[in-house]
Structure formats: C-alpha cells, structure tokens
Tab-separated table of C-alpha atoms in Angstrom:
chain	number	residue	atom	x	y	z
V	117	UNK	CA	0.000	0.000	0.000
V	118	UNK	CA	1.323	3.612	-0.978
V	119	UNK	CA	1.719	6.034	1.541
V	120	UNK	CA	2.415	9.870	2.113
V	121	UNK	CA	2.847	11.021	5.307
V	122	UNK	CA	3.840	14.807	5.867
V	123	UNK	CA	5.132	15.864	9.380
V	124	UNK	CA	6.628	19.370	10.630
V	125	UNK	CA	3.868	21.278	10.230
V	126	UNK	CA	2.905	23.785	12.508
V	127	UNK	CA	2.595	27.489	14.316
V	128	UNK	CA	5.339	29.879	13.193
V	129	UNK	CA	5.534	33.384	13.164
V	130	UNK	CA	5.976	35.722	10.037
V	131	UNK	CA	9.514	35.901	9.296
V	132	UNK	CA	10.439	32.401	10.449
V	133	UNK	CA	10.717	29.079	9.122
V	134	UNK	CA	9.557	25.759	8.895
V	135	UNK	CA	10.802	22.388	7.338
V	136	UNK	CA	7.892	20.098	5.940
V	137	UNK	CA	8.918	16.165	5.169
V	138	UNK	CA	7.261	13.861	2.828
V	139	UNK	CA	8.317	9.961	3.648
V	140	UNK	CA	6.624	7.540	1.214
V	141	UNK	CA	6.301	4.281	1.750
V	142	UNK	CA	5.273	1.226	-0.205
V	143	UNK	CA	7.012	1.739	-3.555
V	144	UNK	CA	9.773	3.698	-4.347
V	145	UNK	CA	9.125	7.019	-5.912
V	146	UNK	CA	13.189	7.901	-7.588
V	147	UNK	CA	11.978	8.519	-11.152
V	148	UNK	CA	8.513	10.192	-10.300
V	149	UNK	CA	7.678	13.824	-10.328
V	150	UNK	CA	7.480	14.430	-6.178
V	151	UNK	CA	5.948	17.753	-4.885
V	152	UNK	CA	3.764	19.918	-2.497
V	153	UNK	CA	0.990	21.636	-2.622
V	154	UNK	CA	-1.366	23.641	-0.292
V	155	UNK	CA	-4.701	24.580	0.327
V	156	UNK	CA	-5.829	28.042	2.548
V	157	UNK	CA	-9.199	28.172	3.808
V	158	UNK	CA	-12.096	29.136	1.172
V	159	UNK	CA	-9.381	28.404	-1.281
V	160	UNK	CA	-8.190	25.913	-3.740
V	161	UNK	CA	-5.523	23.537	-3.838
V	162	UNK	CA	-2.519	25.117	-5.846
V	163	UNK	CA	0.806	24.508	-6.832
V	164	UNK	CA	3.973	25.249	-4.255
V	165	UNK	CA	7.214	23.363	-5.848
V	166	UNK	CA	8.103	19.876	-8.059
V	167	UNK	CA	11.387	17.963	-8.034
V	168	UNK	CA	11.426	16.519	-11.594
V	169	UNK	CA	13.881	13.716	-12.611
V	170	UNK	CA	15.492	14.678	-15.938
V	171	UNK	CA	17.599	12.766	-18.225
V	172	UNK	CA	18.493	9.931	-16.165
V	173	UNK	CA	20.595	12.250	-14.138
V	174	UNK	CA	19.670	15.224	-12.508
V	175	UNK	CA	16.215	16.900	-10.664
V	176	UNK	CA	15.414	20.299	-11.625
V	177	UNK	CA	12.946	21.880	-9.225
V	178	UNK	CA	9.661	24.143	-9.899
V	179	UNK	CA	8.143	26.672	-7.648
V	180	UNK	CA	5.332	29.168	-7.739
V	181	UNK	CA	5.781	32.354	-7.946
V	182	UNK	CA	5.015	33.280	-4.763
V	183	UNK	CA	7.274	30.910	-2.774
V	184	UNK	CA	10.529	31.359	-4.973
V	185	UNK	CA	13.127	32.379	-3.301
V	186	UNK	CA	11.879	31.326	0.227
V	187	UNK	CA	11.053	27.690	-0.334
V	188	UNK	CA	13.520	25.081	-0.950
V	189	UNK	CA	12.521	21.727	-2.488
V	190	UNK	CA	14.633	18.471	-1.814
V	191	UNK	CA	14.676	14.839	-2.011
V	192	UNK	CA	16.600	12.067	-0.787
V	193	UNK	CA	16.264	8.887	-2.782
V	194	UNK	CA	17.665	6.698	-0.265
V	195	UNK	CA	15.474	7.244	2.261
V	196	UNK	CA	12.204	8.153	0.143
V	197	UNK	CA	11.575	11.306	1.436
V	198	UNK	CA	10.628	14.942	-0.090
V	199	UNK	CA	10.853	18.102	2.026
V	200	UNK	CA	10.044	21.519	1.684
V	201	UNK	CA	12.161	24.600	3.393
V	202	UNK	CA	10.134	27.083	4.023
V	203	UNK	CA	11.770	30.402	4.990
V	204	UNK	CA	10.498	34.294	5.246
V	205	UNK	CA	7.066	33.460	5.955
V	206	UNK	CA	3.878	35.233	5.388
V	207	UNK	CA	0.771	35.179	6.651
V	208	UNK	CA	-0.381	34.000	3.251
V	209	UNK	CA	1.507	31.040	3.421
V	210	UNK	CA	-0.909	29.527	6.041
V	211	UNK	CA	-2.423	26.747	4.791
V	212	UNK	CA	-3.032	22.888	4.690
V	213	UNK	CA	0.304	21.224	3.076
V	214	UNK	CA	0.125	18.229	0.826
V	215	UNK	CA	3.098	16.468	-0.405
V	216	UNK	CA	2.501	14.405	-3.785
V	217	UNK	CA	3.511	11.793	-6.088
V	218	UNK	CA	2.929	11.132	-9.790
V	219	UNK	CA	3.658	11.981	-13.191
V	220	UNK	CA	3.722	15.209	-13.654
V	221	UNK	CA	2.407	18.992	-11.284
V	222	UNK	CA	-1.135	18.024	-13.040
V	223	UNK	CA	-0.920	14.493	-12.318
V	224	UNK	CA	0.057	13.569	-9.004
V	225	UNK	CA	-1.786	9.946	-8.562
V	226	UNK	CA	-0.661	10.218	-4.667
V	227	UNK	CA	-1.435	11.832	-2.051
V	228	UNK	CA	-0.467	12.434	2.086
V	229	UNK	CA	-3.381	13.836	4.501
V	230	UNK	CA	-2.037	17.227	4.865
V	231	UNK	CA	-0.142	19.281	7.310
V	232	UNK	CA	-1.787	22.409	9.079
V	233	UNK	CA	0.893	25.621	8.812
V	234	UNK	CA	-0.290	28.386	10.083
V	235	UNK	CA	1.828	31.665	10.488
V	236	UNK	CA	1.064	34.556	12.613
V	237	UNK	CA	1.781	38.058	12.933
C-alpha cells in the first residue's frame, strides 16, 4: 500500500521558518515527479514546488511564484523522502500542506493527509 505522510507542520511566526517532510512508503518514488501543494481556507488547492527527474541524471525543481526564493525543495532517494524549506514566511503562506507523487504537477496519482501551517503576525 502507498503512503504519504507529511510531518513538521505547525505554528510559526511571520519571518520564520519551517521544514515540511514527505516519507513515502510502499514503492519507491526515484523517477517520479514528487511535490507539495497547499490549500488556505475558502481556497483551492494550488501549486507550491516539483522535483522533476530529468535525463536519467539530474532533478530540476519548480516553484510558484510566490514561494521562490523562500522555499527550498529536496529529495533524498535513499530514504524516500521529499521536504520543503520554508523560509520568510507570510501570513499568506498559512495553509493545509500536501506532499505528492505522480507523473507530472497536473498528475500527481498520490497523495499524504495534509499538514496544518499556520503563520502569525
């Protein structure tokens, strides 16, 4: 059975940071597009950053616009994991975190439950 399970979520205030993990379990997940997303309240799920393998050799990672240059993306293989370094938060950044696992940022096939992140001012 395929699992996501996201940890490190929590209360931070704005201007701090946070590290999010991703372990997967049940197959691994080397040569899939890995990833997180979020989802604020009233809101809808959208895109936060994708670690993509390319040519056999190298991940290139993707980020929306609004985290770049505060969130970090990174994976280690050996240990099947996928976190997210989140630094210079906002208050906009509070939301429900989902790491993901599939073929591509508009088809993940897996999903974790969630963590809550909520920042405050």
């Amino acid at each position: 059975q395929v699992q996501l399970v996201e940890s490190g979520g929590g209360l931070v205030q704005a201007g701090g940071s946070l590290r999010l993990s991703c372990a997967a379990s049940g197959r691994t997940f080397s040569r899939d597009v890995m990833g997180w997303f979020r989802q604020a309240p009233g809101k809808e799920r959208e895109f936060v950053a994708t670690l993509t393998w390319s040519r056999g050799i190298i991940y290139y990672a993707d980020y929306a616009d609004s985290v770049k240059g505060r969130f970090t993306i990174s994976r280690d293989n050996a240990k099947n994991t996928v976190s997210l370094q989140m630094n210079s938060l906002k208050l906009e950044d509070t939301a429900v975190y989902y790491c993901a696992a599939g073929t591509g940022r508009t088809t993940m096939t897996y999903w974790g439950q969630g963590t809550q992140v909520t920042v405050s001012s």
